[in-house]
Structure formats: C-alpha cells, structure tokens
Amino acid sequence: MKLKEIKFASMMLLCGLATVALPVSSSHAQQETTVDAPATTANRSITLEHDKVQTSAEHRYNSPAERANDDLLITEVKSSLAERGISDRYPVEVDCDHGTIQLSGVVASAEQARQAETIALNTKGVVGVKDKLTWR
C-alpha cells in the first residue's frame, strides 16, 4: 500500500470515528451530568530484524474527538517519518497523549533522532515531544 493510500485510509477511519461519536457526545451534553471517560490503554510492539520496541500507555480522554485528534497526530507524524526514511529499517513507535507526541524505538543515528523530534514538533497540532529514541 502506498503512503498516500495509508494516509487516506487513516483519515477516513478517523473521520468515521468522529461522525459516529458526535451524536453520542451531544446526548451526554444535554443531560448535564459529568461522567469520567474510561481510560484507553495502548499496547504496541514493533520488531524489525534484531531491534524491538514495546510501549504501553494509558490515556484518559474527555471525548471521542480528543482521541481522534491524537490518532490523527500519530498518523501525521508516522507519515512524515516514513516520507523522510527515518523509520525505514528501524522500529520507531509514535504515541500521542493530548497533543504530546512520544517517540520511542531505534533509529540509525543521533542526527536521525534529532530530525524525528523536529519533524514531530513541526507537525500542526503537536504541543510537545518526548523523545525516547535510541540509535545504533
């Protein structure tokens, strides 16, 4: 699958989530009650050749739209890293919590780790970056 097709499919998925979630959110707003949203747990694992990355994170969102926004930022950052070849041969995990991107995994060099952080910071909507990348 080509990069543009992946981005389009991701965008369509996120748009579908947002449109399904909107009627549910508006019905909760009319009731004027406060309900804590359940935590979302993300467990991911990537293995490329001899390198492995495994992350686990718990996120609390006030609405499905907040989660969709984080998912969109993850997609944008991953796409940008792939376009520049930073994540081609190495496992790079991208996570997002309320606009803060977390990069973890392995890249080829310290320069690529700095580039990945800069790419994430320059993505529209990102408010911060936690760079936990290592290099060989």
GROMACS .gro file of N, CA and C in nm:
model
  408
    1MET      N    1   0.085  -0.117   0.000
    1MET     CA    2   0.000   0.000   0.000
    1MET      C    3   0.090   0.123   0.000
    2LYS      N    4   0.060   0.219  -0.082
    2LYS     CA    5   0.140   0.340  -0.092
    2LYS      C    6   0.112   0.432   0.026
    3LEU      N    7   0.209   0.521   0.054
    3LEU     CA    8   0.199   0.612   0.167
    3LEU      C    9   0.074   0.699   0.159
    4LYS      N   10   0.042   0.750   0.039
    4LYS     CA   11  -0.078   0.834   0.026
    4LYS      C   12  -0.204   0.754   0.054
    5GLU      N   13  -0.205   0.626   0.013
    5GLU     CA   14  -0.322   0.542   0.040
    5GLU      C   15  -0.337   0.517   0.190
    6ILE      N   16  -0.223   0.499   0.259
    6ILE     CA   17  -0.228   0.477   0.403
    6ILE      C   18  -0.282   0.601   0.472
    7LYS      N   19  -0.232   0.719   0.433
    7LYS     CA   20  -0.279   0.843   0.494
    7LYS      C   21  -0.429   0.862   0.469
    8PHE      N   22  -0.474   0.834   0.345
    8PHE     CA   23  -0.615   0.850   0.312
    8PHE      C   24  -0.700   0.753   0.395
    9ALA      N   25  -0.656   0.627   0.404
    9ALA     CA   26  -0.732   0.528   0.481
    9ALA      C   27  -0.739   0.567   0.628
   10SER      N   28  -0.628   0.618   0.682
   10SER     CA   29  -0.627   0.662   0.822
   10SER      C   30  -0.721   0.779   0.843
   11MET      N   31  -0.719   0.873   0.751
   11MET     CA   32  -0.807   0.990   0.762
   11MET      C   33  -0.953   0.947   0.755
   12MET      N   34  -0.984   0.854   0.665
   12MET     CA   35  -1.122   0.808   0.652
   12MET      C   36  -1.167   0.738   0.780
   13LEU      N   37  -1.079   0.658   0.839
   13LEU     CA   38  -1.111   0.590   0.963
   13LEU      C   39  -1.138   0.691   1.073
   14LEU      N   40  -1.050   0.791   1.085
   14LEU     CA   41  -1.068   0.892   1.189
   14LEU      C   42  -1.195   0.973   1.167
   15CYS      N   43  -1.223   1.007   1.044
   15CYS     CA   44  -1.347   1.082   1.016
   15CYS      C   45  -1.468   0.998   1.051
   16GLY      N   46  -1.463   0.870   1.023
   16GLY     CA   47  -1.573   0.781   1.057
   16GLY      C   48  -1.595   0.775   1.207
   17LEU      N   49  -1.485   0.770   1.284
   17LEU     CA   50  -1.497   0.769   1.429
   17LEU      C   51  -1.560   0.898   1.480
   18ALA      N   52  -1.519   1.010   1.424
   18ALA     CA   53  -1.570   1.139   1.470
   18ALA      C   54  -1.719   1.153   1.441
   19THR      N   55  -1.766   1.110   1.324
   19THR     CA   56  -1.906   1.127   1.290
   19THR      C   57  -1.993   1.032   1.371
   20VAL      N   58  -1.944   0.913   1.403
   20VAL     CA   59  -2.021   0.821   1.485
   20VAL      C   60  -2.027   0.872   1.628
   21ALA      N   61  -1.921   0.933   1.675
   21ALA     CA   62  -1.915   0.974   1.814
   21ALA      C   63  -1.991   1.103   1.842
   22LEU      N   64  -2.010   1.188   1.745
   22LEU     CA   65  -2.074   1.317   1.770
   22LEU      C   66  -2.215   1.306   1.826
   23PRO      N   67  -2.304   1.223   1.772
   23PRO     CA   68  -2.438   1.215   1.831
   23PRO      C   69  -2.435   1.166   1.975
   24VAL      N   70  -2.346   1.074   2.008
   24VAL     CA   71  -2.337   1.025   2.144
   24VAL      C   72  -2.292   1.137   2.237
   25SER      N   73  -2.193   1.215   2.194
   25SER     CA   74  -2.143   1.324   2.277
   25SER      C   75  -2.249   1.429   2.301
   26SER      N   76  -2.328   1.462   2.200
   26SER     CA   77  -2.429   1.566   2.217
   26SER      C   78  -2.540   1.520   2.313
   27SER      N   79  -2.574   1.391   2.314
   27SER     CA   80  -2.676   1.344   2.405
   27SER      C   81  -2.628   1.352   2.550
   28HIS      N   82  -2.499   1.329   2.572
   28HIS     CA   83  -2.445   1.342   2.708
   28HIS      C   84  -2.444   1.489   2.751
   29ALA      N   85  -2.421   1.578   2.658
   29ALA     CA   86  -2.417   1.721   2.691
   29ALA      C   87  -2.555   1.770   2.734
   30GLN      N   88  -2.662   1.716   2.677
   30GLN     CA   89  -2.797   1.759   2.710
   30GLN      C   90  -2.838   1.714   2.850
   31GLN      N   91  -2.780   1.605   2.898
   31GLN     CA   92  -2.816   1.554   3.029
   31GLN      C   93  -2.751   1.633   3.141
   32GLU      N   94  -2.651   1.712   3.112
   32GLU     CA   95  -2.580   1.796   3.208
   32GLU      C   96  -2.524   1.716   3.325
   33THR      N   97  -2.474   1.597   3.298
   33THR     CA   98  -2.407   1.519   3.401
   33THR      C   99  -2.262   1.504   3.362
   34THR      N  100  -2.178   1.489   3.461
   34THR     CA  101  -2.036   1.471   3.436
   34THR      C  102  -2.003   1.324   3.456
   35VAL      N  103  -1.947   1.263   3.353
   35VAL     CA  104  -1.910   1.123   3.358
   35VAL      C  105  -1.763   1.114   3.321
   36ASP      N  106  -1.685   1.047   3.405
   36ASP     CA  107  -1.544   1.026   3.372
   36ASP      C  108  -1.536   0.922   3.262
   37ALA      N  109  -1.465   0.957   3.155
   37ALA     CA  110  -1.447   0.864   3.044
   37ALA      C  111  -1.351   0.754   3.087
   38PRO      N  112  -1.375   0.632   3.042
   38PRO     CA  113  -1.284   0.524   3.078
   38PRO      C  114  -1.147   0.547   3.015
   39ALA      N  115  -1.048   0.494   3.079
   39ALA     CA  116  -0.911   0.509   3.028
   39ALA      C  117  -0.893   0.420   2.906
   40THR      N  118  -0.815   0.469   2.812
   40THR     CA  119  -0.780   0.392   2.695
   40THR      C  120  -0.636   0.347   2.712
   41THR      N  121  -0.612   0.219   2.696
   41THR     CA  122  -0.478   0.165   2.709
   41THR      C  123  -0.426   0.125   2.572
   42ALA      N  124  -0.305   0.169   2.542
   42ALA     CA  125  -0.243   0.135   2.415
   42ALA      C  126  -0.123   0.046   2.442
   43ASN      N  127  -0.125  -0.073   2.387
   43ASN     CA  128  -0.012  -0.164   2.396
   43ASN      C  129   0.035  -0.191   2.254
   44ARG      N  130   0.159  -0.156   2.224
   44ARG     CA  131   0.210  -0.173   2.089
   44ARG      C  132   0.345  -0.241   2.095
   45SER      N  133   0.375  -0.317   1.992
   45SER     CA  134   0.503  -0.383   1.982
   45SER      C  135   0.547  -0.384   1.836
   46ILE      N  136   0.671  -0.346   1.810
   46ILE     CA  137   0.726  -0.346   1.675
   46ILE      C  138   0.858  -0.421   1.680
   47THR      N  139   0.880  -0.511   1.584
   47THR     CA  140   1.006  -0.582   1.574
   47THR      C  141   1.056  -0.572   1.432
   48LEU      N  142   1.177  -0.526   1.414
   48LEU     CA  143   1.243  -0.522   1.284
   48LEU      C  144   1.381  -0.582   1.302
   49GLU      N  145   1.407  -0.689   1.231
   49GLU     CA  146   1.533  -0.763   1.241
   49GLU      C  147   1.563  -0.794   1.386
   50HIS      N  148   1.666  -0.732   1.444
   50HIS     CA  149   1.706  -0.764   1.581
   50HIS      C  150   1.663  -0.658   1.682
   51ASP      N  151   1.598  -0.554   1.635
   51ASP     CA  152   1.553  -0.448   1.724
   51ASP      C  153   1.406  -0.467   1.757
   52LYS      N  154   1.369  -0.434   1.880
   52LYS     CA  155   1.230  -0.447   1.921
   52LYS      C  156   1.192  -0.327   2.006
   53VAL      N  157   1.070  -0.279   1.984
   53VAL     CA  158   1.016  -0.169   2.064
   53VAL      C  159   0.881  -0.214   2.118
   54GLN      N  160   0.861  -0.194   2.246
   54GLN     CA  161   0.732  -0.226   2.304
   54GLN      C  162   0.694  -0.113   2.398
   55THR      N  163   0.575  -0.059   2.377
   55THR     CA  164   0.527   0.050   2.462
   55THR      C  165   0.391   0.017   2.518
   56SER      N  166   0.362   0.078   2.629
   56SER     CA  167   0.231   0.065   2.690
   56SER      C  168   0.198   0.199   2.754
   57ALA      N  169   0.078   0.248   2.727
   57ALA     CA  170   0.040   0.379   2.781
   57ALA      C  171  -0.109   0.379   2.811
   58GLU      N  172  -0.147   0.457   2.911
   58GLU     CA  173  -0.288   0.472   2.945
   58GLU      C  174  -0.326   0.617   2.923
   59HIS      N  175  -0.431   0.638   2.847
   59HIS     CA  176  -0.477   0.773   2.815
   59HIS      C  177  -0.619   0.792   2.865
   60ARG      N  178  -0.648   0.911   2.914
   60ARG     CA  179  -0.785   0.945   2.955
   60ARG      C  180  -0.833   1.059   2.867
   61TYR      N  181  -0.942   1.033   2.796
   61TYR     CA  182  -0.998   1.133   2.706
   61TYR      C  183  -1.135   1.175   2.756
   62ASN      N  184  -1.167   1.303   2.738
   62ASN     CA  185  -1.298   1.354   2.776
   62ASN      C  186  -1.402   1.331   2.667
   63SER      N  187  -1.354   1.305   2.545
   63SER     CA  188  -1.447   1.281   2.435
   63SER      C  189  -1.379   1.197   2.327
   64PRO      N  190  -1.459   1.132   2.244
   64PRO     CA  191  -1.402   1.058   2.131
   64PRO      C  192  -1.327   1.150   2.034
   65ALA      N  193  -1.367   1.277   2.028
   65ALA     CA  194  -1.299   1.372   1.939
   65ALA      C  195  -1.155   1.395   1.984
   66GLU      N  196  -1.130   1.399   2.116
   66GLU     CA  197  -0.993   1.414   2.165
   66GLU      C  198  -0.908   1.295   2.124
   67ARG      N  199  -0.964   1.176   2.135
   67ARG     CA  200  -0.891   1.056   2.096
   67ARG      C  201  -0.863   1.058   1.945
   68ALA      N  202  -0.962   1.097   1.866
   68ALA     CA  203  -0.945   1.104   1.721
   68ALA      C  204  -0.838   1.205   1.684
   69ASN      N  205  -0.830   1.316   1.757
   69ASN     CA  206  -0.727   1.416   1.730
   69ASN      C  207  -0.588   1.358   1.755
   70ASP      N  208  -0.571   1.286   1.866
   70ASP     CA  209  -0.442   1.222   1.894
   70ASP      C  210  -0.408   1.118   1.787
   71ASP      N  211  -0.507   1.040   1.745
   71ASP     CA  212  -0.483   0.941   1.640
   71ASP      C  213  -0.441   1.007   1.509
   72LEU      N  214  -0.500   1.121   1.479
   72LEU     CA  215  -0.463   1.195   1.358
   72LEU      C  216  -0.318   1.244   1.368
   73LEU      N  217  -0.279   1.296   1.484
   73LEU     CA  218  -0.141   1.342   1.502
   73LEU      C  219  -0.042   1.227   1.489
   74ILE      N  220  -0.076   1.111   1.543
   74ILE     CA  221   0.010   0.993   1.530
   74ILE      C  222   0.029   0.959   1.383
   75THR      N  223  -0.079   0.960   1.307
   75THR     CA  224  -0.073   0.929   1.164
   75THR      C  225   0.013   1.029   1.089
   76GLU      N  226  -0.004   1.157   1.119
   76GLU     CA  227   0.073   1.261   1.051
   76GLU      C  228   0.223   1.247   1.080
   77VAL      N  229   0.258   1.224   1.206
   77VAL     CA  230   0.399   1.211   1.242
   77VAL      C  231   0.459   1.085   1.180
   78LYS      N  232   0.388   0.972   1.189
   78LYS     CA  233   0.439   0.848   1.129
   78LYS      C  234   0.460   0.864   0.978
   79SER      N  235   0.366   0.929   0.912
   79SER     CA  236   0.377   0.950   0.768
   79SER      C  237   0.498   1.037   0.734
   80SER      N  238   0.519   1.142   0.811
   80SER     CA  239   0.633   1.231   0.788
   80SER      C  240   0.765   1.159   0.811
   81LEU      N  241   0.772   1.076   0.914
   81LEU     CA  242   0.894   0.999   0.940
   81LEU      C  243   0.921   0.900   0.827
   82ALA      N  244   0.816   0.837   0.777
   82ALA     CA  245   0.831   0.741   0.667
   82ALA      C  246   0.873   0.812   0.538
   83GLU      N  247   0.814   0.928   0.510
   83GLU     CA  248   0.849   1.003   0.389
   83GLU      C  249   0.996   1.042   0.387
   84ARG      N  250   1.053   1.068   0.503
   84ARG     CA  251   1.194   1.109   0.511
   84ARG      C  252   1.287   0.992   0.535
   85GLY      N  253   1.233   0.870   0.540
   85GLY     CA  254   1.315   0.750   0.553
   85GLY      C  255   1.369   0.723   0.692
   86ILE      N  256   1.323   0.795   0.791
   86ILE     CA  257   1.376   0.778   0.927
   86ILE      C  258   1.335   0.645   0.988
   87SER      N  259   1.217   0.598   0.956
   87SER     CA  260   1.167   0.473   1.016
   87SER      C  261   1.172   0.356   0.918
   88ASP      N  262   1.251   0.368   0.811
   88ASP     CA  263   1.254   0.263   0.709
   88ASP      C  264   1.303   0.128   0.760
   89ARG      N  265   1.418   0.124   0.821
   89ARG     CA  266   1.477  -0.005   0.861
   89ARG      C  267   1.479  -0.024   1.013
   90TYR      N  268   1.418   0.067   1.085
   90TYR     CA  269   1.425   0.062   1.231
   90TYR      C  270   1.286   0.076   1.291
   91PRO      N  271   1.265   0.012   1.408
   91PRO     CA  272   1.134   0.025   1.473
   91PRO      C  273   1.121   0.158   1.547
   92VAL      N  274   1.029   0.239   1.502
   92VAL     CA  275   1.001   0.367   1.566
   92VAL      C  276   0.854   0.366   1.606
   93GLU      N  277   0.828   0.384   1.734
   93GLU     CA  278   0.691   0.387   1.785
   93GLU      C  279   0.652   0.531   1.812
   94VAL      N  280   0.534   0.568   1.766
   94VAL     CA  281   0.482   0.703   1.787
   94VAL      C  282   0.353   0.692   1.866
   95ASP      N  283   0.345   0.764   1.977
   95ASP     CA  284   0.223   0.767   2.058
   95ASP      C  285   0.190   0.914   2.084
   96CYS      N  286   0.067   0.940   2.122
   96CYS     CA  287   0.025   1.077   2.147
   96CYS      C  288  -0.074   1.080   2.263
   97ASP      N  289  -0.057   1.176   2.351
   97ASP     CA  290  -0.149   1.196   2.462
   97ASP      C  291  -0.180   1.344   2.474
   98HIS      N  292  -0.299   1.380   2.433
   98HIS     CA  293  -0.346   1.519   2.438
   98HIS      C  294  -0.249   1.615   2.368
   99GLY      N  295  -0.203   1.574   2.250
   99GLY     CA  296  -0.118   1.660   2.168
   99GLY      C  297   0.031   1.647   2.192
  100THR      N  298   0.070   1.572   2.295
  100THR     CA  299   0.212   1.550   2.322
  100THR      C  300   0.255   1.417   2.259
  101ILE      N  301   0.347   1.426   2.164
  101ILE     CA  302   0.396   1.308   2.093
  101ILE      C  303   0.507   1.243   2.174
  102GLN      N  304   0.505   1.110   2.180
  102GLN     CA  305   0.616   1.035   2.239
  102GLN      C  306   0.678   0.949   2.132
  103LEU      N  307   0.807   0.967   2.108
  103LEU     CA  308   0.883   0.889   2.012
  103LEU      C  309   0.968   0.790   2.090
  104SER      N  310   0.960   0.662   2.054
  104SER     CA  311   1.045   0.562   2.118
  104SER      C  312   1.087   0.461   2.013
  105GLY      N  313   1.197   0.394   2.041
  105GLY     CA  314   1.248   0.296   1.948
  105GLY      C  315   1.391   0.324   1.910
  106VAL      N  316   1.428   0.276   1.792
  106VAL     CA  317   1.566   0.282   1.746
  106VAL      C  318   1.570   0.348   1.609
  107VAL      N  319   1.671   0.435   1.590
  107VAL     CA  320   1.697   0.495   1.458
  107VAL      C  321   1.845   0.475   1.428
  108ALA      N  322   1.886   0.513   1.306
  108ALA     CA  323   2.023   0.487   1.261
  108ALA      C  324   2.127   0.572   1.332
  109SER      N  325   2.093   0.696   1.369
  109SER     CA  326   2.195   0.786   1.424
  109SER      C  327   2.131   0.890   1.515
  110ALA      N  328   2.219   0.961   1.587
  110ALA     CA  329   2.172   1.070   1.673
  110ALA      C  330   2.109   1.179   1.588
  111GLU      N  331   2.164   1.202   1.469
  111GLU     CA  332   2.108   1.303   1.377
  111GLU      C  333   1.964   1.268   1.338
  112GLN      N  334   1.939   1.140   1.310
  112GLN     CA  335   1.803   1.099   1.275
  112GLN      C  336   1.708   1.114   1.394
  113ALA      N  337   1.758   1.092   1.515
  113ALA     CA  338   1.675   1.112   1.634
  113ALA      C  339   1.637   1.259   1.647
  114ARG      N  340   1.733   1.349   1.621
  114ARG     CA  341   1.705   1.493   1.626
  114ARG      C  342   1.606   1.532   1.516
  115GLN      N  343   1.623   1.474   1.397
  115GLN     CA  344   1.531   1.503   1.286
  115GLN      C  345   1.391   1.456   1.320
  116ALA      N  346   1.378   1.339   1.379
  116ALA     CA  347   1.247   1.286   1.416
  116ALA      C  348   1.178   1.378   1.516
  117GLU      N  349   1.253   1.427   1.613
  117GLU     CA  350   1.196   1.519   1.712
  117GLU      C  351   1.152   1.649   1.646
  118THR      N  352   1.234   1.702   1.555
  118THR     CA  353   1.200   1.825   1.484
  118THR      C  354   1.076   1.806   1.398
  119ILE      N  355   1.068   1.693   1.330
  119ILE     CA  356   0.951   1.663   1.246
  119ILE      C  357   0.825   1.660   1.332
  120ALA      N  358   0.832   1.593   1.445
  120ALA     CA  359   0.715   1.584   1.534
  120ALA      C  360   0.677   1.723   1.587
  121LEU      N  361   0.776   1.802   1.628
  121LEU     CA  362   0.747   1.935   1.680
  121LEU      C  363   0.685   2.027   1.576
  122ASN      N  364   0.722   2.008   1.450
  122ASN     CA  365   0.671   2.093   1.342
  122ASN      C  366   0.538   2.046   1.284
  123THR      N  367   0.483   1.939   1.337
  123THR     CA  368   0.354   1.890   1.292
  123THR      C  369   0.244   1.975   1.356
  124LYS      N  370   0.156   2.027   1.272
  124LYS     CA  371   0.049   2.113   1.321
  124LYS      C  372  -0.038   2.038   1.422
  125GLY      N  373  -0.058   2.100   1.538
  125GLY     CA  374  -0.140   2.041   1.643
  125GLY      C  375  -0.060   1.978   1.756
  126VAL      N  376   0.069   1.954   1.732
  126VAL     CA  377   0.154   1.894   1.836
  126VAL      C  378   0.195   2.004   1.935
  127VAL      N  379   0.177   1.975   2.065
  127VAL     CA  380   0.210   2.074   2.168
  127VAL      C  381   0.344   2.044   2.236
  128GLY      N  382   0.395   1.924   2.221
  128GLY     CA  383   0.523   1.888   2.281
  128GLY      C  384   0.568   1.752   2.232
  129VAL      N  385   0.696   1.721   2.256
  129VAL     CA  386   0.752   1.592   2.215
  129VAL      C  387   0.838   1.535   2.327
  130LYS      N  388   0.815   1.408   2.359
  130LYS     CA  389   0.901   1.332   2.449
  130LYS      C  390   0.981   1.239   2.360
  131ASP      N  391   1.110   1.264   2.349
  131ASP     CA  392   1.196   1.188   2.260
  131ASP      C  393   1.271   1.080   2.341
  132LYS      N  394   1.231   0.956   2.322
  132LYS     CA  395   1.296   0.843   2.390
  132LYS      C  396   1.366   0.753   2.288
  133LEU      N  397   1.404   0.811   2.175
  133LEU     CA  398   1.470   0.734   2.069
  133LEU      C  399   1.614   0.703   2.107
  134THR      N  400   1.660   0.586   2.067
  134THR     CA  401   1.800   0.550   2.078
  134THR      C  402   1.853   0.524   1.939
  135TRP      N  403   1.982   0.514   1.924
  135TRP     CA  404   2.041   0.492   1.791
  135TRP      C  405   2.154   0.391   1.802
  136ARG      N  406   2.189   0.339   1.684
  136ARG     CA  407   2.297   0.239   1.675
  136ARG      C  408   2.425   0.304   1.636
   0.00000   0.00000   0.00000
